[in-house]
Each structure stands twice: as structure tokens, then as C-alpha cells.
């Protein structure tokens, strides 16, 4: 029981030296990867760089305590940082301390929402986000993020709330480009792109094993940071308008509850924050769970989605209590953690220690780090999120899924992340209802010499002038109940000789109250037309439900266990 | 082709003396019923009484031209009048000419929406309104309308935007009750309630046939109006604070486009009107179509839902062009029209002539008509809408449908009609997704000596240690794709000896892009776990769709036409 809510009880019992050494190695590699990422994603979220480090300490410890994935790496991630920036920009805050306070509060509210969802087992809410919507949203976010970092590479100031405005602003400022910044940023970009594919073969040629080379190649961003920081320092570029990170306060974050100042409540800003936190929670949860499931399956381990909600919720509350911003499980870092051999969530706790040490001792070294390098880190990371083949695949597979994806992409780019997601979700639902609102149904007849019934349009079958049998291939519920009514009335008007109508229900898994009323209406209206209404092959649970209503008493005809019995009783031929 | 858009071409060819005399009699009876109703519903909508008459002339002619029901009686109805009042109150207009202009515009926009829906065959949008939501909404509206008319019966001034406020306001003003008004109103109420059941037997005892007595009993409101108007005139009650209808301008409405004044656009009010018009259109369409279908079935006639949209749209545009407010097909009047023997939509056009004559010549007679009598007419009409047994039936049949109904009722009463409907629709969708998000699935095994497979928990069946077969009883789409992943991973972890996993799909009618990605993920993750993934009994259209993706190429196992073939190939026993 306790082990259910504290999964660490399970793995801690079997913890040994071997697991410890594996976890320590993985933690070291992830720490090296996380230091530049945490600074960069804080910048993306519009926050001071140290906030990125703060969001990479306590959240990791909290997830170690409550999470069920053994290899998920929690912390700042690109899409959630973009959503954080977009949410807070909506509030039109002018004061940067208010901006930070809003980010911390967003983490707190997200954490509470995730934990409540976990307690009430509402992980199913994430099902609203269909794959095409999520995939379209991630692609559009990647484009938005990449565009938002371009000004840092160019050394210009350009902002816009959508892709169009942003690109226009960048073009307008292009003449102001700082060539030194562009040189550094361009070098970092080129090096990082190259290091994705070129660094590993180089290291192998230098004598490393393929596995170590693969892991060490992930340190590419650290090399880029090292080289560009040294250049800025050596050539005194900070005095030549190259934007640098500057002084980062050294030391651990202050722990404590975020402040609830009156400006939040005066303007009802917290309500907007709650809505934004809901989006951030859902997107973060969906992304994190799919990474965790992919990695768990590789080792035949399991993750528990509702406990994951609690783990991620605890991580966000941990972030809020240490002055951080919303976090979730990140894809690339988790894969590195897995590949580096992490055995248990303890690797996350060790990573937290590594980041804490960095916050205590490394920050002076980052003073001359150019912002362009961080921007390059972000761009290279998010361009991997843009999945054009997925768009093509979806187009080929289903036009309706494709349209939900396209709407999500276009509205995310033009109207922002929340409207993009909402429109995508709304359209998915509409399209699903539309698809099920006109379910497949077929008039059936008897295959001669058998007891089977098949579609009269496709097979040579026996029919009867006084009997119509319609097989319906979908559950009956509010979206298709009226369609069924229309279909049946049309059939009755077409065939005036008919005396019996049988609705064959082998594929009906549910009849909801709307469909029940439609069946009642069909029964009465057929009665008014002098036609007797029967059902056949009704499934057990559906029949149990029908017995709770008085439909079966009012039914003019019978319920036949199988269609052949209905045929024998009702067709004049027998 | 032309007959499709002008259904009157169909029935006009066969029109004869017999149909003419039937239609004229029905029109006479409906006119007598419609005069007080049109005045009362205009009052309910917050409009001058003559607007009710105006909304009962051109709309009826327009529906005669474009509608497909032979017996539907179009005009002002209670629920749509309430929705009109609620929509316009939101706009906080102070000027009564603006209020009227907004009502006219609402009819115009509703008409355009309905016609567009008809042209694009979007009648399916009405499917969003499930029966429990519609039924709960109508019941709550009935309560709201009845409460809103009480102050007229009591002769007091009391308003409130929700039931609670309204009841409190009435209680607060109770001391101001005008006893003369209460006497008239109470008499009208009592007489109308009695006339619903007592008038017909009385008329039969007076020698009328049962049929004529039934029809004449519908003139109860006219008798009440006659008696109370005479009383007010005779006893000079208008000078003793009994509210009367007063001067109604005589004559036909002015025809023409409504005015589009700048105040509408300054405050963006027209956007709010469009949203309200959408609700009014959908509710009006659903109500009207269900009445029309019920009546058509009794004579084995058909109505065409998408053409009905055009008919109702034309009626609303007709209303707007003659200074009226939103209209739709009414339940009680249509039944009377049907019972009175109306043969064709011409009866509607004759009714329009009757109302036009009333507008020309009868209005002076209505000067002393007490508002309390109209309020009594409304109360008696709407109490018939309150369907408490439906609430009980829904509770017994399905808790989930009941909760959607209850939320609709409570929010309609407390927050207003639009929020009530939206919450009901949203909850219906959520509950439907929830129900299908955890679809029924069963592990199956071979029934010995047969080729059939059944649930291993319910039947004595053969299984194999290296083969798991899961039968899934629902289409696979975004709401249940992740559930399927979780279920399969859990099964694999439980049974480490397994080498083959077969997903049996006889009830899968659809695999959407989300479910396809889940199947791909399942395939890859099972591969990572050393398990081969197979499908069996995939339906033809689903298979066609899968062939458009590269899933079948990546599938580690096979697609078996039937489960027995899978068993023969994969279980070690064979």
C-alpha cells in the first residue's frame, strides 16, 4: 500500500553497489547536459538564468521520491518553457519581479493540478489530446521557439506574439545585426549541428568505444559554451555589444512558499494562471508519460500513469518551493539517462546534487557566456521536435486527423499555444462525433442454406417483402441516434409492403439515454405506420441496461437472441 | 431537383377541394389558438405584443414555401422566446427601440445560420444536444418561464437573472401584491388548468362530437381572454392599477431589412448576438424536427432534416423582415393543426392570413386585456414542458446521462440558458469519452473442440503460456488509445513467458491516427521486450486504411484473417 504512493520503497530494498555506480555515471552525464539546458530554457521562459538551475534541483529529488519511471529525467523542457513564457506574457506584467513570481506560481498551481488529477485518477483527461494535435502542437511550438531565438543569434531586439509578427520584426531589425554576436551564434549553431552527427565518429576514431563516444558526444553544448565563453572573455566582446549572461547569483535557491501578493488577486490574474497551468500540466504530462513508457518497455518495466501525475506534481511543487518554474520529464535527457545506464530514480537525485554544486561553484565561470550560444543550444534542440514526416504520414493515413493537426499548427503559430491546443482538441472531438454520427449500417438477408446474414448489396441473399432487417455497426449514442431514426423512417417509406422491422445489434456496445429515446420514438412511430419493431443479437450488458427502462414492455415486437430465429419467425417464406 | 428545394411543388400538384376545406378548418382553429399565444410569447421575450403577431404572419408563409413537414405550425414558442429575452438582457440595452432591433437582428442571424446549416448539410450539429441535455434544458426553462410570469399574476415588479434571485425578488415584493390583478390572474390560471381536462367532457355533454369538443377545448385561452378583458373594461380595473396590454398598433407590419445601427458594432454586440443566435437556432431546430418527425410518422410521410433547416431559416428571415423575433415549430400548436386535419402546409399560409386579419381588425378589442391573463396562458403552457418522470427515467437508466441532465438543469436555473446548455453539452462529451476511453476487452482462449474463442474468465477454454490473445470491443481512437497501451504493457509484465501477443479486432470499426501511433508504439515496445505482435480479424475498411500507413511493414508479426488461424500458427500445442 505504502509502496504504491512511494515507489522508491520498491527499488530501494534491492539497491546495491552496482546500481549505485551506474546511477552515478548516468547522473554525471545528465548533469553536464542539464547545466546549459537549464540556463537556456530559463532564458526561453523569459526568466533569469539561475531560475533554470533552481528548477533542476528540488524537482528531481521530488520525482525520485514519487515517480514510477526509473529513467525519466525531470526538469525544464523547451515546450513547457515556451508555454510558461506565453502564459505570463498574456498578463501584461511590467515588473520583472512580478514576472518571476507569476512563473513560480504557475509551477505551484501546475503541481497542485497534477496531484489532484493523480488522486482522482484523472489521467484519462490527457486522452483529449490526440496524437495529431500533440504532434502538430509540438511542431508548431518548435518553429515558434526557433524563431524566438533568432534575435539572440543576430544580436537584435525583436519580439512578436505570433510567428508572423516575429518574422516581420526580425526582418525590420535585420539592419541592426551585431556581426560579432552573429559570428559567435553562427559558430555555435554550426558546431552543435555538426556535433549531433560528427562528434561521435570523431571520438570513436580517437579510440573511444562506440557507447562512450555516443554519450560524450552529448557534451557538445558544453564544448560550445566553453569555446564561445573563452572567446568573449579573451577578445573582450562584452564591451562590444555582445549580450552575455552576466552575473548569476551563486548559491542554492531560497526555499519557501511563493509570495501571494495582492496584485495577483486585484486583477484576477490568478484565474488566468489556473487556466494556463491546466494546459501546461496536460501537455507536460502527455509528453512525460510517453517518454517514460517508451523507456520502461525497453526493460519490461511498468509505469503507473496516475502515480506519474503525483510524481510530476510533486516535482512542480518542489520547483515552486525553490523559486523555479514549471518542469516535466524531458525526451532527450531521459534517453541519455537511459543510455548512460541509469538503473533507478536515484540517478535523478544524484543529478540534483550535481546541479546544486554547479549553482554553488560554477556560476562565476558563466559570466561571459554569450546569450547567442544558449540560443543556438535551444534552436538545435527544438528543430529535432519539428516532425514534418509525421505531418505527411497523417495526411496519407486520414484526412480528418490531418485537418485537426493542420488547424492546431496554424492556430498555434498565429494565435498562440493555448488557442492552438483548444482548437485542435475541439476539432478532434467534432470530427470524431461526425465520424460516428453516421455509422455504417447494412440491410441484410439470409445466405441460402446457412444461418448467416449478409449485406444485400454485396451478397446473393434471400429477403422478404414484409421484413426489413438493418444491421448497425456502431454503439448507439447521442451523436448517431437521430441518424438511425432518419435511416429507419426512410426505409419504411420506401417499402410500403413491410410489416416487420428488425434492428440487428451485434456490434452495439452501448445504448445511451438519447439512443434509448430514439428507439422508443422509432417503436411508436413504426407502430403508427403499422410496422412491428424487433431487435436481434443484443449483447448481454446492453440488454441488462434496457431492462432498467420500460422500453422492452412497450416494444411492439420481440428481442431475438439470434437473427436466424427472427427470420424464421417473421419472414413469410418459412 | 426544383422540388427538392421547393417541397410545395410536390403537394401543390395534387391539391384539391377536399384538402382545401381541411386546411381551412385547421387554419381557423390554429389561428384562434395562436392569437393569445403570439401576444403572450412576445411579452415573455420582453417585446411589445404586436411583435408576436408580426412573427406569426410572414414566417408561416415562408415555411409553407420551403418546409417539408405537412403539419408543423411555425411561430413564436415559449423556450425560444425565453432564450431571446435572456440573450438580449445580456447586452444591457437601455433603450426599448434598441431592444426590439436586437430581437429582429437575432431572428435574421438565426435565419442565416439555419439556412447555411441547411446548405452545408450540417443538421448533424444538432446531434451535440443529447436527449438528457435537451430534456433537462426544457424542464429548467419551463421552471424559469413560469417563475418569470408570477410577478404578472401578482401585479408586482420583480426581476432576476436566475431562479434564485427571481424567487427572492418575488418574496421581497409580495407585500405589494395587487389583489385585483391576483384575482384576475388566479381566475385565468384556474380556468385554464380546468379547461385542459374539464372543457372537453363538458362540450361533449353539450352535444358536440368528441373530435369537435377536443378541438374547441383548445380555445380555452380565448374564453379566458374574453372573460377577463370584459371584466377589466366593465369594472374599470385599468384605473385601479391592473396592468393591461393597452394600445396595440393596428395594421400589418412594415416590411424591410432591419436597421444596422452603429451601436451594435461599437460595442461588438453583434458578436454576442451571433453566439446567442447559434444556440437559439440549434435548440429551435432540435425541437421542431422532433415534432415534425413524430407527426410525419403517423401518416407515413417523411421530413428532410436538412431541408427543414432551410424552411426554418426562411421563417426566421421572414420574421426579421417583418419586424418579428425568432420563431420555430411549436409542439402544442402542431399537434392541434394535425388533429384538426391539416393536409398540407397551405394550412400554415391560411393561418398567416388569419393572423393578418387579426392584426388589421382585432387589436382594439385587446386594449383592456390584462397582462395577468397572458401570464396565466404562458404558465399553463410551460408547466406541460416540465417533465419530471423523464428525470426519474434517466436516473434509473444511466447515472452518467442523469448527471449531464442534472448539471444542465442546475446551471440553466442558476447561470442562465446558454451556460446551462454549454455545460450540458460539454459534460455529455466528457462522459462519452470517459465511457469509451476504457473499452471492454477480454483475454480469450479456444473453446475445446471448436474454432471459437471466448473470455477466459467466463468459459472453460484452452490457453497457451507463450501466447496472449486480447479481444477489444470498441473502435480504437484517441480517447482509448493510451488505455490500450497501458493494458497491453501490464499483461506482458504479468506473464514473462509470453512470446506472441495477438490483438483480436472483430469489433474495431475505426483506427484513427492516434490509435495507429499507439499500435506502432505497442509494436516497438513489445519488440524491445522480445514479444511478437500480431493482429487478427481486422475488418476490411480498417485494413484498407492500415495499408495506407507503413504499420503493416513494421509489424513484427502477422495479420491473421481469423483467430483460429492465429492459434494454429502461434500456440505451442498445435
Short mmCIF file of C-alpha atoms in Angstrom, two decimals, chain B residues 54-420:
data_model
loop_
_atom_site.label_atom_id
_atom_site.label_comp_id
_atom_site.label_asym_id
_atom_site.label_seq_id
_atom_site.Cartn_x
_atom_site.Cartn_y
_atom_site.Cartn_z
CA UNK B 54 -45.85 40.11 -36.75
CA UNK B 55 -43.81 36.95 -36.05
CA UNK B 56 -46.89 34.87 -36.93
CA UNK B 57 -47.55 36.04 -40.49
CA UNK B 58 -44.57 36.02 -42.89
CA UNK B 59 -42.72 33.16 -41.11
CA UNK B 60 -45.69 30.85 -41.69
CA UNK B 61 -45.79 31.74 -45.39
CA UNK B 62 -42.02 31.21 -45.69
CA UNK B 63 -42.27 27.79 -44.06
CA UNK B 64 -45.14 26.85 -46.37
CA UNK B 65 -42.82 27.52 -49.30
CA UNK B 66 -39.68 25.74 -48.03
CA UNK B 67 -40.60 23.34 -45.22
CA UNK B 68 -41.03 19.59 -45.62
CA UNK B 69 -43.47 18.87 -42.77
CA UNK B 70 -47.11 18.95 -43.83
CA UNK B 71 -48.46 19.76 -40.39
CA UNK B 72 -45.81 21.73 -38.48
CA UNK B 73 -47.10 25.02 -37.07
CA UNK B 74 -44.29 27.60 -37.08
CA UNK B 75 -44.35 30.77 -34.99
CA UNK B 76 -43.36 32.11 -31.55
CA UNK B 77 -42.74 29.36 -28.96
CA UNK B 78 -42.07 29.59 -25.24
CA UNK B 79 -38.48 28.31 -24.92
CA UNK B 80 -37.19 30.31 -27.89
CA UNK B 81 -38.90 33.43 -26.51
CA UNK B 82 -37.18 32.87 -23.16
CA UNK B 83 -33.82 32.43 -24.91
CA UNK B 84 -34.46 35.62 -26.89
CA UNK B 85 -35.14 37.55 -23.68
CA UNK B 86 -32.06 36.06 -21.98
CA UNK B 87 -29.80 36.85 -24.95
CA UNK B 88 -30.88 40.45 -25.21
CA UNK B 89 -30.75 41.06 -21.45
CA UNK B 90 -27.04 40.19 -21.54
CA UNK B 91 -26.45 43.17 -23.80
CA UNK B 92 -27.55 45.66 -21.13
CA UNK B 93 -29.53 47.81 -23.56
CA UNK B 94 -31.47 50.65 -22.00
CA UNK B 95 -33.47 51.84 -24.96
CA UNK B 96 -36.56 49.77 -25.83
CA UNK B 97 -36.15 50.51 -29.55
CA UNK B 98 -32.65 49.01 -29.31
CA UNK B 99 -34.14 46.00 -27.54
CA UNK B 100 -36.59 45.45 -30.40
CA UNK B 101 -33.87 45.99 -33.00
CA UNK B 102 -31.74 43.36 -31.26
CA UNK B 103 -34.64 40.87 -31.31
CA UNK B 104 -35.21 41.44 -35.01
CA UNK B 105 -31.50 41.03 -35.69
CA UNK B 106 -31.46 37.84 -33.66
CA UNK B 107 -34.17 36.43 -35.93
CA UNK B 108 -32.19 37.49 -39.01
CA UNK B 109 -28.93 35.92 -37.81
CA UNK B 110 -30.74 32.76 -36.68
CA UNK B 111 -32.34 32.53 -40.10
CA UNK B 112 -29.00 32.90 -41.86
CA UNK B 113 -27.36 30.32 -39.58
CA UNK B 114 -30.17 27.83 -40.20
CA UNK B 115 -30.03 28.32 -43.97
CA UNK B 116 -26.24 27.97 -44.02
CA UNK B 117 -26.51 24.82 -41.92
CA UNK B 118 -29.08 23.52 -44.39
CA UNK B 119 -26.97 24.30 -47.43
CA UNK B 120 -23.87 22.68 -45.92
CA UNK B 121 -25.97 19.78 -44.58
CA UNK B 122 -24.85 20.49 -41.02
CA UNK B 123 -28.04 19.25 -39.41
CA UNK B 124 -25.75 16.80 -37.61
CA UNK B 125 -24.57 19.65 -35.38
CA UNK B 126 -27.87 19.26 -33.56
CA UNK B 127 -26.62 15.83 -32.50
CA UNK B 128 -24.43 17.55 -29.93
CA UNK B 129 -27.57 18.20 -27.95
CA UNK B 130 -28.20 14.83 -26.36
CA UNK B 131 -31.71 13.94 -25.22
CA UNK B 132 -30.92 14.30 -21.49
CA UNK B 133 -29.42 17.73 -22.10
CA UNK B 134 -32.37 18.90 -24.21
CA UNK B 135 -34.90 17.43 -21.80
CA UNK B 136 -33.15 18.94 -18.77
CA UNK B 137 -32.87 22.27 -20.54
CA UNK B 138 -36.57 22.34 -21.46
CA UNK B 139 -37.60 21.44 -17.91
CA UNK B 140 -35.36 24.13 -16.42
CA UNK B 141 -36.59 26.66 -18.98
CA UNK B 142 -40.18 25.79 -18.08
CA UNK B 143 -39.46 26.49 -14.42
CA UNK B 144 -37.69 29.75 -15.25
CA UNK B 145 -40.51 30.89 -17.53
CA UNK B 146 -43.22 30.03 -15.01
CA UNK B 147 -41.36 31.91 -12.27
CA UNK B 148 -40.83 34.91 -14.56
CA UNK B 149 -44.62 35.17 -15.12
CA UNK B 150 -45.57 35.03 -11.44
CA UNK B 151 -44.99 38.78 -10.92
CA UNK B 152 -47.57 39.50 -13.68
CA UNK B 153 -50.10 37.32 -11.87
CA UNK B 154 -49.35 39.09 -8.58
CA UNK B 155 -49.26 42.55 -10.14
CA UNK B 156 -45.78 43.27 -8.78
CA UNK B 157 -42.44 44.22 -10.26
CA UNK B 158 -39.76 41.59 -9.65
CA UNK B 159 -36.83 40.60 -11.83
CA UNK B 160 -33.86 38.33 -11.50
CA UNK B 161 -31.35 36.77 -13.84
CA UNK B 162 -31.64 33.33 -12.24
CA UNK B 163 -34.34 31.36 -10.47
CA UNK B 164 -32.93 32.06 -7.03
CA UNK B 165 -32.75 35.85 -7.49
CA UNK B 166 -36.18 35.83 -9.10
CA UNK B 167 -37.83 33.93 -6.26
CA UNK B 168 -36.14 36.16 -3.69
CA UNK B 169 -37.29 39.29 -5.55
CA UNK B 170 -40.86 37.96 -5.71
CA UNK B 171 -40.85 37.20 -1.98
CA UNK B 172 -39.47 40.68 -1.27
CA UNK B 173 -42.26 42.32 -3.28
CA UNK B 174 -45.03 40.02 -2.08
CA UNK B 175 -46.46 42.73 0.19
CA UNK B 176 -47.10 44.92 -2.86
CA UNK B 177 -49.40 42.32 -4.43
CA UNK B 178 -52.29 43.89 -6.34
CA UNK B 179 -55.27 41.82 -5.21
CA UNK B 180 -57.42 42.72 -8.21
CA UNK B 181 -54.67 41.55 -10.57
CA UNK B 182 -54.18 38.43 -8.48
CA UNK B 183 -57.91 37.74 -8.65
CA UNK B 184 -57.99 38.02 -12.45
CA UNK B 185 -54.76 36.06 -12.86
CA UNK B 186 -55.83 33.40 -10.39
CA UNK B 187 -59.16 33.01 -12.16
CA UNK B 188 -57.43 32.71 -15.55
CA UNK B 189 -54.95 30.16 -14.19
CA UNK B 190 -57.67 28.07 -12.55
CA UNK B 191 -59.91 28.22 -15.62
CA UNK B 192 -57.06 27.28 -17.98
CA UNK B 193 -55.96 24.35 -15.81
CA UNK B 194 -59.55 23.17 -15.62
CA UNK B 195 -60.15 23.65 -19.35
CA UNK B 196 -57.23 21.30 -20.16
CA UNK B 197 -59.20 18.38 -18.76
CA UNK B 198 -62.71 19.62 -17.97
CA UNK B 199 -63.75 21.61 -21.03
CA UNK B 200 -63.83 18.72 -23.48
CA UNK B 201 -66.19 16.47 -21.43
CA UNK B 202 -68.44 19.48 -20.83
CA UNK B 203 -68.65 20.22 -24.55
CA UNK B 204 -69.41 16.56 -25.24
CA UNK B 205 -72.25 16.66 -22.71
CA UNK B 206 -73.48 19.78 -24.53
CA UNK B 207 -73.84 17.60 -27.62
CA UNK B 208 -70.62 18.09 -29.57
CA UNK B 209 -68.79 15.13 -31.07
CA UNK B 210 -65.67 14.02 -29.19
CA UNK B 211 -63.42 15.27 -32.00
CA UNK B 212 -65.02 18.75 -32.26
CA UNK B 213 -65.13 19.04 -28.48
CA UNK B 214 -61.42 18.23 -28.27
CA UNK B 215 -60.57 20.90 -30.81
CA UNK B 216 -62.89 23.52 -29.39
CA UNK B 217 -61.43 22.92 -25.91
CA UNK B 218 -58.17 24.35 -27.28
CA UNK B 219 -59.95 27.69 -27.44
CA UNK B 220 -59.87 27.81 -23.62
CA UNK B 221 -57.35 30.68 -23.61
CA UNK B 222 -59.64 32.70 -25.88
CA UNK B 223 -62.51 32.25 -23.42
CA UNK B 224 -60.24 33.32 -20.54
CA UNK B 225 -59.16 36.38 -22.50
CA UNK B 226 -62.75 37.24 -23.34
CA UNK B 227 -63.93 36.95 -19.73
CA UNK B 228 -61.06 38.83 -18.10
CA UNK B 229 -60.95 41.58 -20.75
CA UNK B 230 -64.68 42.20 -20.29
CA UNK B 231 -64.19 42.30 -16.51
CA UNK B 232 -61.40 44.87 -16.72
CA UNK B 233 -63.44 47.02 -19.11
CA UNK B 234 -66.69 46.67 -17.18
CA UNK B 235 -65.22 47.32 -13.72
CA UNK B 236 -62.77 49.96 -14.95
CA UNK B 237 -59.91 47.98 -13.36
CA UNK B 238 -57.30 49.60 -15.60
CA UNK B 239 -57.61 52.69 -13.40
CA UNK B 240 -57.05 50.57 -10.30
CA UNK B 241 -53.51 49.50 -11.18
CA UNK B 242 -54.37 46.33 -13.09
CA UNK B 243 -51.75 46.15 -15.85
CA UNK B 244 -53.34 45.85 -19.30
CA UNK B 245 -51.94 45.27 -22.75
CA UNK B 246 -53.04 48.74 -23.86
CA UNK B 247 -52.95 50.17 -27.33
CA UNK B 248 -51.66 47.76 -29.96
CA UNK B 249 -50.95 49.47 -33.26
CA UNK B 250 -53.43 48.14 -35.81
CA UNK B 251 -52.31 47.06 -39.27
CA UNK B 252 -49.74 44.88 -40.93
CA UNK B 253 -46.04 45.12 -40.04
CA UNK B 254 -43.73 47.25 -42.13
CA UNK B 255 -41.66 45.02 -44.36
CA UNK B 256 -37.99 45.67 -44.90
CA UNK B 257 -34.46 44.91 -43.81
CA UNK B 258 -33.78 45.53 -40.12
CA UNK B 259 -31.64 48.56 -39.31
CA UNK B 260 -27.97 48.00 -38.64
CA UNK B 261 -27.26 50.91 -36.33
CA UNK B 262 -23.77 51.81 -35.24
CA UNK B 263 -24.34 51.00 -31.54
CA UNK B 264 -24.38 47.34 -32.50
CA UNK B 265 -20.90 47.49 -33.92
CA UNK B 266 -19.37 49.97 -31.47
CA UNK B 267 -19.74 47.59 -28.57
CA UNK B 268 -19.25 44.42 -30.57
CA UNK B 269 -22.76 43.43 -29.53
CA UNK B 270 -23.38 41.67 -32.81
CA UNK B 271 -20.75 39.06 -31.92
CA UNK B 272 -22.72 38.22 -28.78
CA UNK B 273 -25.87 38.11 -30.89
CA UNK B 274 -24.27 35.62 -33.26
CA UNK B 275 -23.40 33.29 -30.37
CA UNK B 276 -26.92 33.59 -28.95
CA UNK B 277 -28.44 33.06 -32.39
CA UNK B 278 -26.45 29.85 -32.73
CA UNK B 279 -27.93 28.48 -29.51
CA UNK B 280 -31.43 29.60 -30.49
CA UNK B 281 -31.07 28.00 -33.92
CA UNK B 282 -29.87 24.67 -32.59
CA UNK B 283 -32.47 24.38 -29.83
CA UNK B 284 -35.25 25.54 -32.14
CA UNK B 285 -34.21 23.10 -34.85
CA UNK B 286 -33.99 20.10 -32.50
CA UNK B 287 -37.41 20.82 -31.01
CA UNK B 288 -39.05 21.48 -34.34
CA UNK B 289 -37.61 18.44 -36.10
CA UNK B 290 -38.66 16.06 -33.37
CA UNK B 291 -42.26 17.35 -33.50
CA UNK B 292 -42.29 17.21 -37.29
CA UNK B 293 -40.91 13.66 -37.31
CA UNK B 294 -43.45 12.42 -34.78
CA UNK B 295 -46.34 13.82 -36.79
CA UNK B 296 -44.96 12.71 -40.18
CA UNK B 297 -44.57 9.12 -38.97
CA UNK B 298 -48.26 8.95 -38.09
CA UNK B 299 -49.12 9.36 -41.77
CA UNK B 300 -46.03 7.56 -43.16
CA UNK B 301 -44.74 10.85 -44.53
CA UNK B 302 -41.11 11.93 -44.48
CA UNK B 303 -39.41 15.08 -43.42
CA UNK B 304 -35.97 16.02 -44.71
CA UNK B 305 -33.88 17.44 -41.81
CA UNK B 306 -31.53 19.49 -43.98
CA UNK B 307 -34.45 20.98 -45.94
CA UNK B 308 -36.17 21.66 -42.59
CA UNK B 309 -33.18 23.84 -41.71
CA UNK B 310 -33.85 25.86 -44.85
CA UNK B 311 -37.58 26.05 -44.08
CA UNK B 312 -37.00 27.24 -40.51
CA UNK B 313 -34.25 29.59 -41.69
CA UNK B 314 -36.61 31.15 -44.24
CA UNK B 315 -39.25 31.50 -41.50
CA UNK B 316 -36.82 33.39 -39.27
CA UNK B 317 -35.69 35.64 -42.08
CA UNK B 318 -39.37 36.26 -42.83
CA UNK B 319 -39.83 37.19 -39.18
CA UNK B 320 -36.88 39.60 -39.28
CA UNK B 321 -38.12 41.25 -42.50
CA UNK B 322 -41.49 41.96 -40.86
CA UNK B 323 -40.20 43.21 -37.51
CA UNK B 324 -40.67 39.93 -35.63
CA UNK B 325 -38.44 37.81 -33.37
CA UNK B 326 -37.05 34.26 -33.55
CA UNK B 327 -39.59 31.51 -34.33
CA UNK B 328 -39.64 27.75 -34.73
CA UNK B 329 -42.08 24.86 -34.97
CA UNK B 330 -44.16 24.61 -31.78
CA UNK B 331 -45.24 21.34 -30.21
CA UNK B 332 -48.78 22.03 -28.97
CA UNK B 333 -49.93 24.07 -31.99
CA UNK B 334 -48.57 21.48 -34.43
CA UNK B 335 -50.45 18.70 -32.68
CA UNK B 336 -53.66 20.77 -32.85
CA UNK B 337 -53.03 21.50 -36.53
CA UNK B 338 -52.55 17.78 -37.16
CA UNK B 339 -55.62 16.75 -35.14
CA UNK B 340 -57.73 19.43 -36.84
CA UNK B 341 -57.00 17.67 -40.11
CA UNK B 342 -54.44 19.88 -41.84
CA UNK B 343 -53.47 18.11 -45.07
CA UNK B 344 -50.73 20.34 -46.47
CA UNK B 345 -48.51 23.28 -45.48
CA UNK B 346 -51.18 25.51 -47.09
CA UNK B 347 -52.86 25.40 -43.67
CA UNK B 348 -49.92 27.45 -42.41
CA UNK B 349 -50.42 30.08 -45.10
CA UNK B 350 -54.15 30.28 -44.23
CA UNK B 351 -53.22 30.70 -40.55
CA UNK B 352 -50.95 33.57 -41.56
CA UNK B 353 -53.96 35.20 -43.28
CA UNK B 354 -55.99 34.75 -40.09
CA UNK B 355 -53.31 36.45 -38.01
CA UNK B 356 -53.01 39.24 -40.59
CA UNK B 357 -56.76 39.85 -40.30
CA UNK B 358 -56.41 39.89 -36.51
CA UNK B 359 -53.58 42.42 -36.73
CA UNK B 360 -55.72 44.58 -39.02
CA UNK B 361 -59.01 44.47 -37.16
CA UNK B 362 -58.84 42.81 -33.73
CA UNK B 363 -56.25 44.85 -31.88
CA UNK B 364 -58.68 47.48 -30.48
CA UNK B 365 -60.57 44.65 -28.76
CA UNK B 366 -57.40 43.65 -26.93
CA UNK B 367 -56.86 47.07 -25.28
CA UNK B 368 -58.27 46.01 -21.90
CA UNK B 369 -56.73 42.51 -21.97
CA UNK B 370 -54.99 42.10 -18.58
CA UNK B 371 -51.33 41.06 -18.69
CA UNK B 372 -52.14 38.62 -15.89
CA UNK B 373 -54.24 36.57 -18.33
CA UNK B 374 -51.38 36.34 -20.80
CA UNK B 375 -49.06 35.33 -17.93
CA UNK B 376 -51.55 32.61 -16.96
CA UNK B 377 -51.62 31.37 -20.57
CA UNK B 378 -47.82 31.10 -20.54
CA UNK B 379 -47.65 29.37 -17.16
CA UNK B 380 -50.19 26.73 -18.13
CA UNK B 381 -48.40 26.13 -21.43
CA UNK B 382 -44.91 25.78 -19.97
CA UNK B 383 -45.82 23.63 -16.98
CA UNK B 384 -46.60 20.96 -19.55
CA UNK B 385 -42.94 21.19 -20.61
CA UNK B 386 -41.64 20.23 -17.17
CA UNK B 387 -41.03 16.51 -17.44
CA UNK B 388 -40.20 15.14 -14.00
CA UNK B 389 -40.82 11.50 -14.98
CA UNK B 390 -38.12 11.89 -17.66
CA UNK B 391 -35.67 12.86 -14.93
CA UNK B 392 -36.59 9.74 -12.94
CA UNK B 393 -36.38 7.50 -16.01
CA UNK B 394 -32.94 8.85 -16.88
CA UNK B 395 -31.76 8.29 -13.29
CA UNK B 396 -32.88 4.68 -13.48
CA UNK B 397 -31.42 4.04 -16.90
CA UNK B 398 -28.00 5.63 -16.66
CA UNK B 399 -26.26 7.60 -13.92
CA UNK B 400 -23.95 9.20 -16.41
CA UNK B 401 -26.77 10.53 -18.62
CA UNK B 402 -28.56 11.64 -15.46
CA UNK B 403 -25.57 13.68 -14.32
CA UNK B 404 -25.45 15.52 -17.67
CA UNK B 405 -29.17 16.24 -17.28
CA UNK B 406 -28.83 17.42 -13.69
CA UNK B 407 -25.92 19.73 -14.48
CA UNK B 408 -27.92 21.20 -17.38
CA UNK B 409 -30.94 21.81 -15.13
CA UNK B 410 -28.97 23.31 -12.24
CA UNK B 411 -26.80 25.55 -14.40
CA UNK B 412 -29.72 26.68 -16.56
CA UNK B 413 -31.61 27.68 -13.42
CA UNK B 414 -28.66 29.33 -11.71
CA UNK B 415 -26.42 30.62 -14.52
CA UNK B 416 -28.76 31.10 -17.47
CA UNK B 417 -29.77 29.26 -20.60
CA UNK B 418 -26.56 29.46 -22.63
CA UNK B 419 -24.22 28.38 -19.84
CA UNK B 420 -26.69 25.62 -18.96
#
